[in-house]
PDB file of C-alpha atoms in Angstrom:
ATOM      1  CA  MET P   6     124.086 102.708 118.173  1.00 84.00           C
ATOM      2  CA  ASN P   7     121.393 101.820 120.694  1.00 91.00           C
ATOM      3  CA  ILE P   8     120.764  98.329 122.120  1.00 94.00           C
ATOM      4  CA  THR P   9     117.419  97.537 123.726  1.00 94.00           C
ATOM      5  CA  VAL P  10     115.666  94.429 125.035  1.00 94.00           C
ATOM      6  CA  ALA P  11     113.333  92.900 122.433  1.00 94.00           C
ATOM      7  CA  GLY P  12     112.297  89.725 124.275  1.00 92.00           C
ATOM      8  CA  GLU P  13     113.411  87.217 126.857  1.00 93.00           C
ATOM      9  CA  ASN P  14     116.256  86.028 124.618  1.00 95.00           C
ATOM     10  CA  SER P  15     116.614  88.833 122.080  1.00 96.00           C
ATOM     11  CA  LEU P  16     118.037  92.323 121.710  1.00 95.00           C
ATOM     12  CA  MET P  17     117.403  94.991 119.094  1.00 96.00           C
ATOM     13  CA  VAL P  18     120.376  96.981 117.863  1.00 95.00           C
ATOM     14  CA  TYR P  19     119.455 100.334 116.292  1.00 93.00           C
ATOM     15  CA  PHE P  20     121.912 101.975 113.898  1.00 89.00           C
ATOM     16  CA  GLY P  21     119.999 105.096 112.873  1.00 83.00           C
ATOM     17  CA  GLU P  22     116.654 106.852 112.745  1.00 79.00           C
ATOM     18  CA  GLU P  23     115.814 106.041 109.121  1.00 77.00           C
ATOM     19  CA  ALA P  24     116.942 103.957 106.195  1.00 75.00           C
ATOM     20  CA  SER P  25     119.866 105.095 104.070  1.00 80.00           C
ATOM     21  CA  PRO P  26     122.675 103.352 102.161  1.00 80.00           C
ATOM     22  CA  ALA P  27     125.112 104.220 104.974  1.00 81.00           C
ATOM     23  CA  VAL P  28     122.876 102.800 107.712  1.00 85.00           C
ATOM     24  CA  SER P  29     122.098  99.723 105.604  1.00 83.00           C
ATOM     25  CA  ALA P  30     125.843  99.124 105.142  1.00 84.00           C
ATOM     26  CA  ARG P  31     126.345  99.208 108.916  1.00 87.00           C
ATOM     27  CA  VAL P  32     123.514  96.732 109.444  1.00 88.00           C
ATOM     28  CA  GLN P  33     124.997  94.340 106.883  1.00 85.00           C
ATOM     29  CA  HIS P  34     128.490  94.595 108.333  1.00 87.00           C
ATOM     30  CA  ALA P  35     127.138  94.085 111.851  1.00 91.00           C
ATOM     31  CA  VAL P  36     125.647  90.754 110.762  1.00 90.00           C
ATOM     32  CA  HIS P  37     129.083  89.467 109.728  1.00 88.00           C
ATOM     33  CA  LEU P  38     130.802  90.799 112.841  1.00 91.00           C
ATOM     34  CA  LEU P  39     128.267  89.291 115.234  1.00 94.00           C
ATOM     35  CA  GLU P  40     128.253  85.920 113.489  1.00 93.00           C
ATOM     36  CA  GLY P  41     131.966  85.721 114.178  1.00 92.00           C
ATOM     37  CA  ALA P  42     131.911  87.223 117.667  1.00 93.00           C
ATOM     38  CA  LEU P  43     128.955  85.416 119.216  1.00 94.00           C
ATOM     39  CA  GLY P  44     129.478  81.943 117.817  1.00 92.00           C
ATOM     40  CA  ASP P  45     127.283  79.186 119.219  1.00 94.00           C
ATOM     41  CA  VAL P  46     125.384  81.464 121.625  1.00 95.00           C
ATOM     42  CA  LEU P  47     123.709  83.001 118.570  1.00 95.00           C
ATOM     43  CA  ILE P  48     120.400  81.572 117.362  1.00 96.00           C
ATOM     44  CA  ASP P  49     119.553  84.068 114.622  1.00 93.00           C
ATOM     45  CA  LEU P  50     120.150  87.564 113.265  1.00 91.00           C
ATOM     46  CA  VAL P  51     117.285  89.416 111.554  1.00 87.00           C
ATOM     47  CA  PRO P  52     118.378  92.587 109.711  1.00 86.00           C
ATOM     48  CA  SER P  53     115.939  95.377 108.872  1.00 83.00           C
ATOM     49  CA  TYR P  54     116.123  98.921 107.485  1.00 81.00           C
ATOM     50  CA  ALA P  55     118.025 100.497 110.361  1.00 87.00           C
ATOM     51  CA  SER P  56     118.108  97.781 113.007  1.00 90.00           C
ATOM     52  CA  LEU P  57     119.234  94.247 113.717  1.00 91.00           C
ATOM     53  CA  LEU P  58     117.416  91.723 115.892  1.00 93.00           C
ATOM     54  CA  VAL P  59     119.822  89.481 117.805  1.00 96.00           C
ATOM     55  CA  ILE P  60     118.311  86.214 119.106  1.00 96.00           C
ATOM     56  CA  TYR P  61     120.524  84.289 121.506  1.00 97.00           C
ATOM     57  CA  ASP P  62     120.548  80.993 123.425  1.00 96.00           C
ATOM     58  CA  LEU P  63     119.475  81.544 127.023  1.00 94.00           C
ATOM     59  CA  PHE P  64     121.143  78.288 128.040  1.00 94.00           C
ATOM     60  CA  ARG P  65     124.530  79.641 126.944  1.00 94.00           C
ATOM     61  CA  THR P  66     124.405  83.352 127.831  1.00 94.00           C
ATOM     62  CA  ASP P  67     122.242  86.141 129.224  1.00 94.00           C
ATOM     63  CA  PHE P  68     121.466  89.821 128.657  1.00 93.00           C
ATOM     64  CA  HIS P  69     124.175  91.111 131.005  1.00 93.00           C
ATOM     65  CA  THR P  70     126.862  89.086 129.228  1.00 95.00           C
ATOM     66  CA  ILE P  71     125.852  89.433 125.595  1.00 96.00           C
ATOM     67  CA  ARG P  72     125.067  93.160 125.560  1.00 95.00           C
ATOM     68  CA  PRO P  73     128.688  94.277 126.188  1.00 95.00           C
ATOM     69  CA  GLN P  74     129.885  91.578 123.779  1.00 95.00           C
ATOM     70  CA  ILE P  75     127.736  93.112 121.066  1.00 96.00           C
ATOM     71  CA  ARG P  76     129.028  96.606 121.854  1.00 94.00           C
ATOM     72  CA  ASP P  77     132.636  95.437 121.722  1.00 94.00           C
ATOM     73  CA  ALA P  78     132.126  93.520 118.474  1.00 93.00           C
ATOM     74  CA  LEU P  79     130.519  96.538 116.790  1.00 93.00           C
ATOM     75  CA  ALA P  80     132.967  99.187 118.020  1.00 89.00           C
ATOM     76  CA  GLY P  81     134.049 101.401 115.135  1.00 77.00           C
ATOM     77  CA  LEU P  82     131.138 100.352 112.964  1.00 80.00           C
ATOM     78  CA  ASP P  83     130.330 103.984 112.088  1.00 72.00           C
ATOM     79  CA  ASN P  84     133.433 104.023 109.867  1.00 72.00           C
ATOM     80  CA  VAL P  85     132.141 101.286 107.560  1.00 74.00           C
ATOM     81  CA  GLU P  86     132.083 102.371 103.919  1.00 73.00           C
ATOM     82  CA  VAL P  87     129.020 101.843 101.740  1.00 69.00           C
ATOM     83  CA  GLN P  88     129.679  99.008  99.315  1.00 71.00           C
ATOM     84  CA  ASP P  89     127.333  98.269  96.476  1.00 73.00           C
ATOM     85  CA  GLY P  90     125.898  94.779  96.302  1.00 83.00           C
ATOM     86  CA  ALA P  91     125.117  92.934  93.107  1.00 91.00           C
ATOM     87  CA  LEU P  92     123.032  94.698  90.468  1.00 95.00           C
ATOM     88  CA  VAL P  93     119.959  92.604  89.650  1.00 97.00           C
ATOM     89  CA  GLU P  94     117.640  93.401  86.739  1.00 97.00           C
ATOM     90  CA  LEU P  95     114.041  92.256  87.085  1.00 98.00           C
ATOM     91  CA  PRO P  96     111.518  92.247  84.200  1.00 98.00           C
ATOM     92  CA  VAL P  97     108.088  93.791  84.717  1.00 98.00           C
ATOM     93  CA  TYR P  98     104.975  93.753  82.546  1.00 98.00           C
ATOM     94  CA  TYR P  99     103.563  97.205  83.269  1.00 98.00           C
ATOM     95  CA  SER P 100      99.965  97.690  82.136  1.00 97.00           C
ATOM     96  CA  VAL P 101      96.465  98.413  83.383  1.00 95.00           C
ATOM     97  CA  GLU P 102      95.813  94.674  82.895  1.00 96.00           C
ATOM     98  CA  SER P 103      98.695  93.632  85.159  1.00 97.00           C
ATOM     99  CA  GLY P 104      98.683  96.683  87.423  1.00 97.00           C
ATOM    100  CA  PRO P 105      95.151  97.454  88.638  1.00 97.00           C
ATOM    101  CA  ASP P 106      96.259 100.574  90.560  1.00 98.00           C
ATOM    102  CA  LEU P 107      98.335 102.063  87.758  1.00 97.00           C
ATOM    103  CA  ASP P 108      95.629 104.426  86.511  1.00 97.00           C
ATOM    104  CA  ALA P 109      94.691 105.639  89.990  1.00 96.00           C
ATOM    105  CA  LEU P 110      98.322 106.201  90.960  1.00 97.00           C
ATOM    106  CA  ALA P 111      98.936 108.166  87.745  1.00 97.00           C
ATOM    107  CA  ASN P 112      95.866 110.341  88.340  1.00 97.00           C
ATOM    108  CA  ARG P 113      96.877 110.973  91.942  1.00 95.00           C
ATOM    109  CA  ALA P 114     100.348 112.061  90.816  1.00 96.00           C
ATOM    110  CA  ASN P 115      98.975 114.116  87.913  1.00 97.00           C
ATOM    111  CA  LEU P 116     101.086 112.046  85.534  1.00 97.00           C
ATOM    112  CA  SER P 117     100.369 109.820  82.568  1.00 97.00           C
ATOM    113  CA  VAL P 118     100.587 106.037  82.959  1.00 97.00           C
ATOM    114  CA  ASP P 119     103.667 106.038  80.722  1.00 97.00           C
ATOM    115  CA  GLU P 120     105.328 108.637  82.960  1.00 97.00           C
ATOM    116  CA  VAL P 121     104.686 106.532  86.076  1.00 98.00           C
ATOM    117  CA  ILE P 122     106.194 103.494  84.352  1.00 98.00           C
ATOM    118  CA  ALA P 123     109.217 105.493  83.187  1.00 98.00           C
ATOM    119  CA  LEU P 124     109.845 106.889  86.660  1.00 98.00           C
ATOM    120  CA  HIS P 125     109.598 103.458  88.263  1.00 98.00           C
ATOM    121  CA  GLN P 126     112.164 102.068  85.819  1.00 97.00           C
ATOM    122  CA  ALA P 127     114.495 105.065  86.083  1.00 97.00           C
ATOM    123  CA  GLN P 128     115.520 104.422  89.696  1.00 94.00           C
ATOM    124  CA  GLU P 129     118.137 102.042  90.997  1.00 95.00           C
ATOM    125  CA  TYR P 130     116.752 100.561  94.209  1.00 95.00           C
ATOM    126  CA  ARG P 131     118.561  99.157  97.211  1.00 92.00           C
ATOM    127  CA  VAL P 132     117.363  96.021  98.991  1.00 92.00           C
ATOM    128  CA  TYR P 133     116.946  97.324 102.538  1.00 89.00           C
ATOM    129  CA  ALA P 134     115.223  94.375 104.173  1.00 87.00           C
ATOM    130  CA  ILE P 135     113.532  91.049 103.522  1.00 87.00           C
ATOM    131  CA  GLY P 136     110.430  90.180 105.490  1.00 80.00           C
ATOM    132  CA  PHE P 137     106.627  89.930 105.670  1.00 77.00           C
ATOM    133  CA  ALA P 138     106.912  86.707 103.664  1.00 84.00           C
ATOM    134  CA  PRO P 139     109.869  84.645 102.373  1.00 87.00           C
ATOM    135  CA  GLY P 140     111.270  86.468  99.371  1.00 92.00           C
ATOM    136  CA  PHE P 141     109.500  89.778 100.005  1.00 94.00           C
ATOM    137  CA  ALA P 142     112.271  92.336  99.464  1.00 94.00           C
ATOM    138  CA  TYR P 143     111.701  95.940 100.544  1.00 93.00           C
ATOM    139  CA  LEU P 144     113.277  98.231  97.939  1.00 95.00           C
ATOM    140  CA  GLY P 145     113.855 101.952  98.205  1.00 90.00           C
ATOM    141  CA  GLN P 146     113.395 104.575  97.346  1.00 90.00           C
ATOM    142  CA  VAL P 147     110.903 105.330  94.592  1.00 96.00           C
ATOM    143  CA  ASP P 148     110.789 108.753  93.014  1.00 96.00           C
ATOM    144  CA  GLU P 149     108.748 110.970  95.345  1.00 96.00           C
ATOM    145  CA  ARG P 150     106.442 111.870  92.446  1.00 97.00           C
ATOM    146  CA  ILE P 151     105.047 108.323  92.364  1.00 98.00           C
ATOM    147  CA  ALA P 152     105.142 107.625  96.108  1.00 97.00           C
ATOM    148  CA  ALA P 153     101.682 106.609  97.295  1.00 96.00           C
ATOM    149  CA  PRO P 154     100.149 105.553 100.617  1.00 96.00           C
ATOM    150  CA  ARG P 155      98.953 102.002 101.144  1.00 96.00           C
ATOM    151  CA  LEU P 156      95.393 101.240 100.074  1.00 95.00           C
ATOM    152  CA  ALA P 157      92.738 102.131 102.647  1.00 93.00           C
ATOM    153  CA  THR P 158      91.327  98.610 102.264  1.00 95.00           C
ATOM    154  CA  PRO P 159      93.932  95.927 101.545  1.00 95.00           C
ATOM    155  CA  ARG P 160      93.169  93.262  98.969  1.00 96.00           C
ATOM    156  CA  GLN P 161      92.451  89.798 100.304  1.00 96.00           C
ATOM    157  CA  GLN P 162      94.479  88.295  97.486  1.00 96.00           C
ATOM    158  CA  VAL P 163      97.412  89.784  95.592  1.00 97.00           C
ATOM    159  CA  PRO P 164      98.830  87.646  92.766  1.00 97.00           C
ATOM    160  CA  ARG P 165     102.326  86.188  92.811  1.00 97.00           C
ATOM    161  CA  GLY P 166     104.754  88.528  91.071  1.00 97.00           C
ATOM    162  CA  ALA P 167     102.693  91.682  91.644  1.00 98.00           C
ATOM    163  CA  VAL P 168     104.868  94.801  91.707  1.00 98.00           C
ATOM    164  CA  GLY P 169     103.666  97.371  94.213  1.00 98.00           C
ATOM    165  CA  ILE P 170     104.411 100.776  95.679  1.00 98.00           C
ATOM    166  CA  ALA P 171     103.781 101.832  99.278  1.00 97.00           C
ATOM    167  CA  ASP P 172     104.997 105.260 100.353  1.00 95.00           C
ATOM    168  CA  ARG P 173     108.535 105.430  98.904  1.00 93.00           C
ATOM    169  CA  GLN P 174     109.038 101.677  98.883  1.00 95.00           C
ATOM    170  CA  THR P 175     108.520  99.221  96.065  1.00 97.00           C
ATOM    171  CA  ALA P 176     108.426  95.424  96.172  1.00 97.00           C
ATOM    172  CA  ILE P 177     107.404  92.240  94.393  1.00 97.00           C
ATOM    173  CA  TYR P 178     104.965  89.860  96.066  1.00 97.00           C
ATOM    174  CA  PRO P 179     106.706  86.443  96.028  1.00 96.00           C
ATOM    175  CA  ALA P 180     103.487  84.472  96.504  1.00 95.00           C
ATOM    176  CA  VAL P 181      99.729  84.935  96.534  1.00 96.00           C
ATOM    177  CA  SER P 182      98.867  86.785  99.740  1.00 95.00           C
ATOM    178  CA  PRO P 183      96.810  89.643 101.179  1.00 95.00           C
ATOM    179  CA  GLY P 184      98.299  93.076 100.613  1.00 95.00           C
ATOM    180  CA  GLY P 185      97.659  96.780 100.530  1.00 96.00           C
ATOM    181  CA  TRP P 186     100.321  98.091  98.174  1.00 97.00           C
ATOM    182  CA  ASN P 187      99.490  99.951  94.951  1.00 98.00           C
ATOM    183  CA  LEU P 188      99.916  97.399  92.141  1.00 98.00           C
ATOM    184  CA  ILE P 189     101.496  98.640  88.907  1.00 98.00           C
ATOM    185  CA  GLY P 190     102.665  95.503  87.122  1.00 98.00           C
ATOM    186  CA  LEU P 191     103.692  91.857  87.251  1.00 98.00           C
ATOM    187  CA  CYS P 192     107.147  90.267  87.368  1.00 98.00           C
ATOM    188  CA  PRO P 193     107.600  86.725  85.971  1.00 98.00           C
ATOM    189  CA  GLN P 194     110.837  86.158  87.941  1.00 96.00           C
ATOM    190  CA  PRO P 195     110.243  83.865  90.957  1.00 95.00           C
ATOM    191  CA  MET P 196     111.307  85.760  94.080  1.00 96.00           C
ATOM    192  CA  PHE P 197     111.552  82.729  96.362  1.00 94.00           C
ATOM    193  CA  ASP P 198     112.225  79.059  95.697  1.00 91.00           C
ATOM    194  CA  PRO P 199     113.364  76.936  98.661  1.00 89.00           C
ATOM    195  CA  ASN P 200     114.734  74.351  96.227  1.00 90.00           C
ATOM    196  CA  ASN P 201     117.216  76.825  94.743  1.00 89.00           C
ATOM    197  CA  ASP P 202     120.515  77.956  96.234  1.00 87.00           C
ATOM    198  CA  PRO P 203     120.312  80.841  96.814  1.00 88.00           C
ATOM    199  CA  SER P 204     116.562  80.730  97.353  1.00 92.00           C
ATOM    200  CA  MET P 205     116.135  84.387  96.300  1.00 93.00           C
ATOM    201  CA  PRO P 206     117.471  86.380  93.324  1.00 94.00           C
ATOM    202  CA  VAL P 207     118.298  89.328  95.633  1.00 94.00           C
ATOM    203  CA  GLN P 208     119.883  89.795  99.048  1.00 89.00           C
ATOM    204  CA  VAL P 209     119.984  92.710 101.491  1.00 86.00           C
ATOM    205  CA  GLY P 210     122.416  95.301 100.109  1.00 86.00           C
ATOM    206  CA  ASP P 211     121.886  94.369  96.449  1.00 92.00           C
ATOM    207  CA  ARG P 212     120.735  96.904  93.889  1.00 93.00           C
ATOM    208  CA  VAL P 213     117.685  96.382  91.685  1.00 97.00           C
ATOM    209  CA  ARG P 214     116.604  97.880  88.398  1.00 97.00           C
ATOM    210  CA  PHE P 215     113.285  97.143  86.712  1.00 98.00           C
ATOM    211  CA  ARG P 216     113.035  96.567  82.958  1.00 98.00           C
ATOM    212  CA  GLY P 217     109.710  96.868  81.188  1.00 98.00           C
ATOM    213  CA  ILE P 218     108.592  93.956  78.995  1.00 98.00           C
ATOM    214  CA  ASP P 219     105.532  93.396  76.830  1.00 97.00           C
ATOM    215  CA  ARG P 220     102.686  90.982  77.483  1.00 97.00           C
ATOM    216  CA  GLN P 221     103.971  88.180  75.267  1.00 97.00           C
ATOM    217  CA  THR P 222     107.470  88.327  76.743  1.00 98.00           C
ATOM    218  CA  PHE P 223     105.925  88.167  80.212  1.00 98.00           C
ATOM    219  CA  LEU P 224     104.024  85.007  79.270  1.00 97.00           C
ATOM    220  CA  ASP P 225     107.061  83.486  77.536  1.00 97.00           C
ATOM    221  CA  LEU P 226     109.069  83.979  80.757  1.00 97.00           C
ATOM    222  CA  GLY P 227     106.503  81.986  82.721  1.00 95.00           C
ATOM    223  CA  GLY P 228     104.293  84.821  83.938  1.00 96.00           C
ATOM    224  CA  GLU P 229     100.628  84.154  84.699  1.00 93.00           C
ATOM    225  CA  LEU P 230      97.663  86.491  84.213  1.00 91.00           C
TER     226      LEU P 230
END
């Protein structure tokens, strides 16, 4: 574990070099430990793949005080066991109509479109982080055969519900936004609604499986083309 300064009132805690279920479990557990240990000096905790941003109140503490508190609170964290979160199934309308990069990704991988779709559905993905936009969940890892780099020129507008692949990550765009991921389908399930509790269908640590649906089912579930 490595703790570095991230700003005038923030520290970054690193738990490993790369994402893995074990590292993700330590990040999740660290959130709970620090919420209890730091109390009202804590402003926010922002978990990521292998790190945790700790934002604290400068009027209540400082770097020299909070850094050893964090170390003490997280002592023994390496022994945390990986625990599976909830399993969430998300429907996806896979097609050239709903996934404009599906053909190109299949050609690049020397696979058929159906094979790309099958491989994307075959994996069980872990929610490693939530960021970029509210509800944007980074899921990993896709089968290496369908991993693909981000587009050289990002789109100015990606539709809500677009399912994309970037390197060995996959995700669903929760709202219309710019983006450079390879789009392979559309999901009708809203990924963020501030009026709901919880506001997202997935949380960090959950597991996700994708289930293919046809065009009419997509529309019946509220999807838009």
